[in-house]
Coordinates of C-alpha atoms in Angstrom, one line a residue:
M609 CA 4.5 -20.2 19.8
K610 CA 2.8 -21.7 22.5
F611 CA 3.0 -19.4 25.7
R612 CA 4.6 -22.1 27.7
Y613 CA 7.5 -21.9 24.4
K614 CA 8.4 -18.3 25.0
V615 CA 8.5 -18.8 28.6
T616 CA 10.6 -21.4 28.7
L617 CA 13.2 -19.5 25.4
C618 CA 12.6 -16.3 28.1
M619 CA 14.2 -17.7 30.6
I620 CA 17.4 -20.0 28.7
S621 CA 18.4 -16.5 26.9
M622 CA 19.0 -15.0 29.9
I623 CA 20.0 -17.7 31.9
A624 CA 22.1 -18.4 29.2
F625 CA 23.3 -14.5 28.7
I626 CA 24.2 -14.2 32.9
F627 CA 26.0 -17.2 32.3
G628 CA 28.3 -16.7 29.3
I629 CA 28.9 -12.7 30.5
G630 CA 29.4 -14.6 34.3
G631 CA 32.3 -17.0 32.9
T632 CA 33.5 -15.3 30.1
F633 CA 34.8 -12.5 32.7
L634 CA 36.3 -15.1 35.2
L635 CA 37.6 -17.8 32.7
Y636 CA 39.0 -13.8 31.0
S637 CA 40.1 -12.6 34.9
S638 CA 41.8 -15.9 35.4
F639 CA 44.0 -15.9 32.0
Q640 CA 45.0 -12.0 33.0
S641 CA 45.9 -13.5 36.2
S642 CA 48.5 -15.9 35.5
I643 CA 49.9 -14.3 32.5
N644 CA 50.8 -11.6 34.7
R645 CA 51.8 -13.7 37.5
E646 CA 53.8 -15.7 35.0
K647 CA 55.8 -11.8 33.2
I648 CA 56.5 -10.8 37.2
S649 CA 58.3 -14.1 36.9
A650 CA 59.4 -13.7 33.7
I651 CA 60.6 -9.9 34.5
K652 CA 62.4 -11.0 37.6
S653 CA 64.8 -14.2 36.4
F654 CA 65.5 -11.8 33.7
D655 CA 66.9 -8.7 35.2
M656 CA 68.8 -11.7 37.7
V657 CA 70.5 -12.8 34.8
I658 CA 71.3 -9.1 33.7
H659 CA 72.0 -7.3 37.0
T660 CA 74.4 -10.4 38.1
F661 CA 76.4 -9.3 34.0
S662 CA 76.6 -6.2 34.2
L663 CA 78.0 -6.8 38.0
L664 CA 80.6 -9.5 36.1
S665 CA 80.9 -6.8 33.8
Q666 CA 82.9 -4.4 36.8
E667 CA 85.0 -6.6 37.6
T668 CA 86.3 -8.1 34.3
T669 CA 88.2 -7.0 30.9
W670 CA 86.9 -8.3 27.7
T671 CA 89.0 -8.8 24.7
T672 CA 87.0 -10.5 22.6
A673 CA 83.4 -11.0 22.1
S674 CA 84.2 -15.1 22.7
E675 CA 86.2 -14.3 26.3
I676 CA 81.4 -11.7 26.8
S677 CA 80.1 -15.1 25.2
K678 CA 82.2 -18.2 27.4
D679 CA 81.1 -15.7 30.7
F680 CA 77.2 -15.1 29.5
G681 CA 77.0 -18.6 29.5
K682 CA 77.6 -19.2 32.3
I683 CA 75.4 -16.7 33.4
V684 CA 72.6 -18.5 32.1
E685 CA 73.8 -22.0 33.2
Q686 CA 72.7 -21.2 36.1
N687 CA 69.2 -19.9 35.4
D688 CA 67.4 -22.2 33.6
L689 CA 63.6 -20.8 33.7
F690 CA 64.7 -20.1 30.3
V691 CA 64.3 -21.9 26.8
A692 CA 66.7 -19.7 24.8
I693 CA 69.2 -16.0 25.7
S694 CA 70.5 -14.2 23.4
L695 CA 73.8 -11.9 23.4
H696 CA 73.9 -9.5 20.4
K697 CA 76.5 -6.4 19.4
D698 CA 76.1 -4.2 16.9
K699 CA 72.7 -6.8 16.2
E700 CA 76.1 -9.3 15.6
L701 CA 75.2 -12.7 17.6
I702 CA 78.0 -14.0 19.9
Y703 CA 75.4 -16.3 22.2
K704 CA 72.5 -18.1 22.2
S705 CA 71.5 -20.5 24.4
S706 CA 69.3 -23.1 21.7
D707 CA 67.8 -22.6 19.3
F708 CA 64.7 -21.4 20.2
V709 CA 66.2 -17.8 18.6
N710 CA 65.8 -18.1 15.8
D711 CA 62.1 -17.7 17.1
M712 CA 62.7 -14.1 19.0
E713 CA 61.3 -11.6 17.1
E714 CA 63.2 -8.1 16.4
M715 CA 63.4 -5.6 19.9
C716 CA 66.3 -3.4 19.8
D717 CA 64.6 -1.1 19.0
K718 CA 61.9 -1.4 22.4
A719 CA 64.7 -1.6 24.7
D720 CA 66.5 1.2 27.4
Y721 CA 68.5 1.2 29.7
R722 CA 66.2 1.6 32.9
N723 CA 63.3 -0.5 31.4
V724 CA 62.6 -4.2 30.3
A725 CA 61.1 -3.9 26.7
Y726 CA 58.8 -7.6 26.7
K727 CA 55.7 -8.8 24.7
I728 CA 53.9 -12.1 24.2
I729 CA 54.4 -14.0 20.8
R730 CA 53.7 -17.4 19.3
S731 CA 55.8 -20.2 17.2
E732 CA 53.7 -22.9 15.9
N733 CA 51.1 -24.5 19.0
Q734 CA 54.1 -22.9 22.7
Y735 CA 53.7 -19.3 23.3
Y736 CA 56.0 -17.5 25.3
I737 CA 56.9 -14.0 26.5
Q738 CA 60.4 -12.9 24.7
L739 CA 62.1 -9.6 27.4
C740 CA 64.8 -7.5 26.0
S741 CA 67.1 -5.3 27.6
V742 CA 69.9 -3.1 27.4
I743 CA 73.6 -2.7 29.1
K744 CA 76.5 -1.1 28.2
V745 CA 79.7 -2.7 28.5
E746 CA 83.1 -0.6 27.8
N747 CA 80.8 1.7 25.7
A748 CA 79.3 -1.3 23.5
D749 CA 75.5 -2.0 23.7
L750 CA 74.9 -5.1 24.4
Y751 CA 71.5 -6.2 24.1
I752 CA 70.6 -9.5 25.6
D753 CA 66.9 -11.0 24.5
A754 CA 65.6 -14.1 26.4
L755 CA 62.1 -16.2 25.5
Y756 CA 60.0 -17.6 28.8
D757 CA 57.2 -20.5 28.1
I758 CA 54.0 -19.7 29.0
T759 CA 52.7 -22.6 27.7
K760 CA 51.4 -24.6 30.9
V761 CA 49.1 -21.1 31.0
Y762 CA 47.5 -21.2 27.5
E763 CA 46.7 -24.9 27.6
Q764 CA 45.0 -24.2 30.9
R765 CA 43.0 -21.6 29.8
E766 CA 41.9 -24.6 27.0
E767 CA 41.5 -27.4 29.4
L768 CA 39.2 -24.3 31.5
Q769 CA 37.5 -23.5 28.4
K770 CA 36.7 -26.5 27.3
L771 CA 35.1 -27.4 31.6
Y772 CA 33.9 -24.0 31.1
I773 CA 31.4 -25.0 28.1
A774 CA 30.1 -28.1 29.6
V775 CA 29.6 -27.0 31.8
F776 CA 26.8 -24.3 30.6
L777 CA 25.9 -26.8 28.2
F778 CA 24.8 -29.1 30.9
V779 CA 23.2 -26.1 33.0
V780 CA 21.7 -24.8 29.3
T781 CA 20.3 -28.5 28.7
S782 CA 19.6 -28.5 33.3
S783 CA 17.5 -24.7 32.8
A784 CA 15.8 -25.7 30.2
V785 CA 14.8 -28.9 31.4
F786 CA 13.8 -26.7 34.7
S787 CA 11.4 -24.2 32.6
Y788 CA 9.6 -26.2 31.4
I789 CA 8.6 -27.3 33.8
L790 CA 7.7 -24.6 35.2
S791 CA 6.1 -22.5 32.7
Y792 CA 4.0 -25.6 32.0
F793 CA 2.6 -25.8 35.7
L794 CA 2.4 -22.0 35.2
T795 CA 0.1 -22.2 31.7
K796 CA -1.5 -25.1 32.8
P797 CA -4.7 -22.8 34.0
I798 CA -4.0 -20.7 30.9
S799 CA -4.7 -23.5 28.8
R800 CA -7.2 -25.1 31.3
L801 CA -9.6 -21.5 30.6
K802 CA -8.9 -22.0 26.5
K803 CA -10.2 -25.3 26.7
I804 CA -13.3 -24.0 28.6
V805 CA -13.5 -21.2 26.0
S806 CA -14.0 -23.6 23.2
S807 CA -16.6 -25.2 25.0
I808 CA -18.4 -23.0 25.2
T809 CA -17.9 -21.3 22.6
Q810 CA -19.3 -25.1 20.4
G811 CA -22.0 -24.4 22.8
N812 CA -21.3 -25.7 26.0
Y813 CA -22.5 -22.9 28.1
D814 CA -22.5 -24.5 31.3
L815 CA -18.4 -24.8 31.8
R816 CA -16.4 -22.8 34.2
S817 CA -13.4 -22.0 34.9
D818 CA -13.0 -22.0 38.0
I819 CA -9.0 -22.0 38.8
H820 CA -7.2 -21.1 42.1
T821 CA -4.0 -20.7 42.3
N822 CA -3.9 -17.7 44.2
D823 CA -2.8 -14.6 41.6
E824 CA -4.0 -12.9 38.2
I825 CA -4.6 -16.0 36.3
E826 CA -7.8 -16.5 39.5
E827 CA -9.0 -13.3 39.0
L828 CA -8.9 -14.0 35.4
S829 CA -10.5 -16.2 35.4
V830 CA -13.2 -14.9 37.7
E831 CA -13.7 -12.2 36.3
F832 CA -14.3 -14.4 32.3
D833 CA -16.5 -17.0 34.4
R834 CA -19.1 -13.9 35.3
M835 CA -18.8 -12.8 31.8
T836 CA -20.0 -15.3 31.0
D837 CA -22.9 -16.2 33.4
T838 CA -23.4 -12.2 32.5
L839 CA -23.7 -13.7 28.1
V840 CA -25.8 -16.6 29.1
D841 CA -28.4 -14.4 31.4
K842 CA -28.8 -12.3 28.3
M843 CA -29.0 -14.9 26.0
E844 CA -31.7 -16.4 28.2
E845 CA -33.2 -13.0 28.2
L846 CA -33.0 -12.6 24.5
N847 CA -34.1 -16.6 23.8
A848 CA -37.1 -14.9 25.5
A849 CA -38.3 -11.9 23.6
V850 CA -37.8 -13.9 20.8
D851 CA -40.0 -16.5 21.9
R852 CA -42.3 -13.7 23.5
Q853 CA -41.7 -12.1 20.0
N854 CA -43.2 -15.2 18.3
Q855 CA -46.5 -16.2 20.2
F856 CA -47.4 -11.8 19.7
I857 CA -46.9 -12.8 16.5
A858 CA -49.1 -15.6 16.8
N859 CA -51.3 -14.6 19.1
F860 CA -51.3 -11.0 16.9
T861 CA -52.2 -13.9 13.5
H862 CA -55.1 -15.6 15.0
E863 CA -56.6 -12.0 16.7
L864 CA -57.1 -11.1 13.4
K865 CA -57.5 -14.1 11.3
T866 CA -60.4 -14.9 13.7
P867 CA -62.6 -11.7 12.6
M868 CA -61.0 -11.2 9.2
T869 CA -62.9 -14.7 8.2
S870 CA -65.9 -14.0 9.7
M871 CA -66.8 -10.5 8.0
I872 CA -65.4 -11.9 4.5
G873 CA -68.2 -15.3 5.3
Y874 CA -70.6 -12.5 6.1
A875 CA -69.1 -10.6 3.5
D876 CA -69.3 -13.7 1.3
L877 CA -73.1 -14.6 2.3
L878 CA -74.5 -10.6 1.4
R879 CA -72.5 -10.9 -1.7
R880 CA -73.6 -14.3 -3.4
Q881 CA -76.7 -15.2 -2.2
N882 CA -80.7 -12.8 -1.0
L883 CA -81.3 -12.6 2.5
S884 CA -84.0 -11.1 4.7
Q885 CA -84.3 -7.9 5.5
E886 CA -83.2 -9.5 9.1
E887 CA -80.8 -11.3 7.7
Q888 CA -78.7 -8.6 5.9
T889 CA -79.0 -6.3 9.1
D890 CA -77.8 -9.1 11.0
A891 CA -74.9 -9.6 9.1
A892 CA -74.1 -6.0 8.9
N893 CA -74.4 -6.0 12.9
Y894 CA -71.2 -8.3 12.4
I895 CA -69.2 -6.9 10.4
Y896 CA -69.7 -3.3 11.7
S897 CA -69.2 -5.2 15.8
E898 CA -65.6 -7.5 14.2
S899 CA -65.1 -3.9 12.5
K900 CA -65.1 -2.3 15.5
R901 CA -63.2 -4.7 17.5
L902 CA -60.1 -4.7 14.8
E903 CA -59.9 -1.1 15.2
R904 CA -60.0 -1.5 19.2
L905 CA -57.3 -3.9 18.4
S906 CA -55.5 -1.4 16.8
I907 CA -56.0 1.0 19.2
K908 CA -54.4 -1.2 21.4
L909 CA -51.5 -2.2 20.0
L910 CA -50.3 1.4 19.1
E911 CA -50.2 2.1 22.5
L912 CA -48.8 -0.5 23.6
I913 CA -46.0 -0.4 21.5
A914 CA -45.5 3.7 21.5
A915 CA -45.9 3.6 25.6
G916 CA -42.6 0.9 25.7
N917 CA -40.1 2.5 22.5
K918 CA -41.6 6.3 23.4
E919 CA -39.3 8.1 25.2
Q920 CA -42.2 9.9 27.4
E921 CA -41.7 13.3 29.5
L922 CA -43.6 13.2 32.7
T923 CA -45.1 16.6 34.0
I924 CA -46.0 17.4 37.3
Q925 CA -50.2 16.8 37.0
N926 CA -52.3 16.1 40.2
P927 CA -53.9 12.3 39.5
A928 CA -57.3 12.6 41.5
Y929 CA -58.3 15.0 38.7
L930 CA -57.4 12.9 36.6
I931 CA -59.1 10.4 37.9
E932 CA -62.8 12.0 38.4
N933 CA -62.4 13.5 34.9
V934 CA -62.5 9.4 33.5
V935 CA -65.7 8.1 36.2
K936 CA -67.3 11.2 34.9
H937 CA -67.8 9.3 32.1
Y938 CA -67.4 5.6 33.3
V939 CA -70.5 6.9 35.7
P940 CA -73.3 6.4 33.9
Y941 CA -72.6 3.3 31.4
F942 CA -71.3 1.1 35.0
Q943 CA -74.8 2.3 36.4
E944 CA -76.5 1.1 32.9
N945 CA -75.0 -2.7 33.6
G946 CA -75.8 -2.8 37.6
I947 CA -71.9 -1.8 38.5
E948 CA -70.8 1.1 41.5
I949 CA -68.1 2.9 41.3
E950 CA -66.6 4.0 45.0
K951 CA -63.4 6.0 44.8
K952 CA -61.3 7.3 47.9
C953 CA -58.7 10.2 46.8
E954 CA -56.2 12.0 48.6
A955 CA -55.2 15.8 46.7
G956 CA -51.8 15.5 45.9
N957 CA -49.4 16.0 42.5
C958 CA -46.7 13.9 41.8
M959 CA -45.4 13.3 37.8
L960 CA -46.9 11.2 35.5
E961 CA -47.6 11.4 31.2
P962 CA -51.4 12.6 31.5
D963 CA -52.5 10.7 29.0
L964 CA -50.6 7.4 29.7
F965 CA -52.5 7.0 33.1
V966 CA -55.3 8.0 31.8
S967 CA -55.3 5.3 29.4
L968 CA -54.0 3.4 32.5
V969 CA -56.7 3.9 34.7
V970 CA -59.3 3.1 32.0
N971 CA -57.6 -0.4 31.0
L972 CA -58.6 -1.2 34.9
L973 CA -62.2 -0.7 35.6
E974 CA -62.5 -1.7 31.0
N975 CA -61.2 -4.8 33.1
A976 CA -63.5 -4.3 36.2
R977 CA -66.2 -4.3 34.3
R978 CA -65.8 -7.4 32.6
A979 CA -65.1 -9.4 35.3
M980 CA -68.5 -8.6 36.6
E981 CA -71.1 -10.3 34.3
N982 CA -73.9 -9.2 36.9
G983 CA -73.2 -5.7 38.5
G984 CA -70.6 -5.3 41.4
V985 CA -68.6 -1.9 42.5
I986 CA -65.3 -0.7 42.6
K987 CA -63.3 0.5 44.5
I988 CA -60.8 3.4 43.7
V989 CA -58.7 3.8 46.1
L990 CA -55.5 6.6 45.0
S991 CA -52.7 7.6 48.3
M992 CA -50.4 9.5 47.6
K993 CA -46.1 9.0 48.2
K994 CA -43.5 11.4 48.6
D995 CA -42.0 9.5 45.4
G996 CA -45.4 9.4 44.0
C997 CA -48.8 7.6 44.2
D998 CA -50.3 4.4 44.6
L999 CA -54.0 3.6 42.9
L1000 CA -55.5 -0.2 44.1
I1001 CA -58.3 -1.1 41.8
Q1002 CA -60.7 -3.3 43.3
D1003 CA -63.4 -5.1 42.3
T1004 CA -66.4 -7.0 42.7
G1005 CA -66.8 -9.5 39.8
C1006 CA -65.4 -13.3 39.2
G1007 CA -61.9 -13.4 40.1
I1008 CA -59.1 -14.7 38.2
P1009 CA -57.4 -17.9 38.9
K1010 CA -54.0 -18.5 40.7
D1011 CA -52.6 -20.2 38.4
K1012 CA -53.5 -17.8 36.1
L1013 CA -52.1 -14.7 37.3
V1014 CA -48.4 -15.5 36.2
H1015 CA -49.3 -14.7 33.0
I1016 CA -52.3 -11.7 33.1
T1017 CA -49.8 -8.8 31.5
E1018 CA -48.3 -11.0 29.3
A1019 CA -49.5 -9.5 26.1
F1020 CA -53.2 -11.4 24.2
Y1021 CA -53.7 -13.3 27.4
R1022 CA -57.4 -14.1 28.1
I1023 CA -58.4 -16.5 31.0
D1024 CA -61.7 -16.7 29.5
K1025 CA -61.0 -16.4 25.8
A1026 CA -64.2 -16.3 24.3
R1027 CA -65.8 -14.4 27.2
S1028 CA -63.3 -11.6 26.9
R1029 CA -64.1 -11.9 22.8
S1030 CA -68.0 -11.0 23.7
F1031 CA -66.8 -8.3 26.1
G1032 CA -64.8 -7.0 22.4
G1033 CA -61.6 -7.6 25.3
A1034 CA -58.2 -8.4 22.8
G1035 CA -56.4 -8.7 25.9
L1036 CA -54.2 -6.3 25.6
G1037 CA -55.0 -4.2 28.3
M1038 CA -53.0 -5.3 31.6
S1039 CA -49.4 -5.6 29.2
L1040 CA -49.4 -2.2 28.6
C1041 CA -51.1 -1.4 32.2
D1042 CA -47.7 -3.1 33.4
R1043 CA -45.9 -1.1 30.8
I1044 CA -47.2 2.5 31.9
A1045 CA -45.8 1.5 34.6
K1046 CA -42.6 0.7 34.8
I1047 CA -42.0 3.9 32.2
H1048 CA -43.9 5.0 35.2
N1049 CA -40.5 3.4 37.6
G1050 CA -43.2 2.5 39.4
S1051 CA -45.2 -1.2 39.1
L1052 CA -47.9 -3.9 39.3
S1053 CA -49.5 -6.1 41.4
I1054 CA -52.4 -8.1 41.0
E1055 CA -54.5 -10.6 43.5
S1056 CA -57.2 -12.1 42.7
E1057 CA -59.6 -15.0 44.0
V1058 CA -62.1 -17.2 42.1
G1059 CA -65.9 -16.1 43.3
V1060 CA -64.4 -13.1 45.6
G1061 CA -63.1 -10.3 43.3
T1062 CA -59.9 -8.9 42.1
V1063 CA -57.0 -6.5 43.3
V1064 CA -55.2 -4.5 41.3
K1065 CA -52.4 -2.0 42.3
V1066 CA -50.0 0.1 40.4
Q1067 CA -46.9 1.7 42.0
I1068 CA -45.9 5.6 40.4
R1069 CA -42.4 7.0 41.4
G1070 CA -42.1 9.3 39.3
G1071 CA -41.9 11.8 41.5
R1072 CA -43.1 14.4 42.6
I1073 CA -42.4 18.3 43.2

């Protein structure tokens, strides 16, 4: 059942209940008030008859029942408020004003000298108040019964009941219409929200409820829109992650396929043909070099996966000391390639994962070396900060085009694939460096100009003790 129908039924039920209880109470109160007024009027008139007859009995001496009946009849004729009056002596009827006396019930046992007994009786479609009293005349008990017509009170009640039912039906019908209209406008925003939910469920993620009612429904709408925005953002992130994963797999497959194809070709050449010693050496050297490149590729991948999946524990380290150890082993090799290293490292300790930090420095130095085929200068600057350290590595290499910078930290991305492969690069170094920086709550940024060189800035924010 729809909510608007529930609201309508609740309002109808509440109005019907209140109106029903209130109307019934008013009808009952009005009816009882009318009955009480008729009772008082009947008792007063009946007391007058009894009082008159009592006074007459004190001044008159009756010898026969017919004399009593005759005098009592004269008193009754003077009072026409009663439908019927009867007089009994020792259960013997000695007077009746009309045949309606036959409708009376026996009440002699309830009457006494002080109080008037009464009850409401019904005869066919007529209602009466029957009154009964007893007086003593010449040592004999005379019982007087009277019928007082109150049919008009019951007729008025029936008319009021019919009017009440008509008014009740009108009120209920009117309230039903009004309640439905009111509930329709109250639940209209909910219906709109439902349609929006249905549309979003079917894939229309651009829709928003945008409900303004200045109540809880508007608050619900705002929260729903916020939830939808969050959901869309998460879905976009998930889709982007899936795309990156698919691209990663495609690139990885390509990186494996290219050397494997060449290695298989050279191996098949060695197996099937008679080659000279020089040709065999070239083929073996190529297979060896490609195998080493695949080894480096697998190591890089393992480091990249480990850096992303394993929760790293940072310890107190001296980054200047770690850089010094790396540079000490690389200086001879770099000097052979005409590359000079200049370093300026500020002493101090901060929170690091040493192996990852060393891998970061090594990868940045390797990237700088590959950018300088004809030699050059690499500057290393380390400065300590209150919450970590900043590492800057600058080279005088070939530089990176600006349109390539946004992709430089993507896995397997290479600016010049042919040149990178010849230098043993797999396009994973910068991706690993970016991941390492994030593990240390830091960031990696690159500035470069073609023909001038590249500056890589790494912020390490693991904290200081």
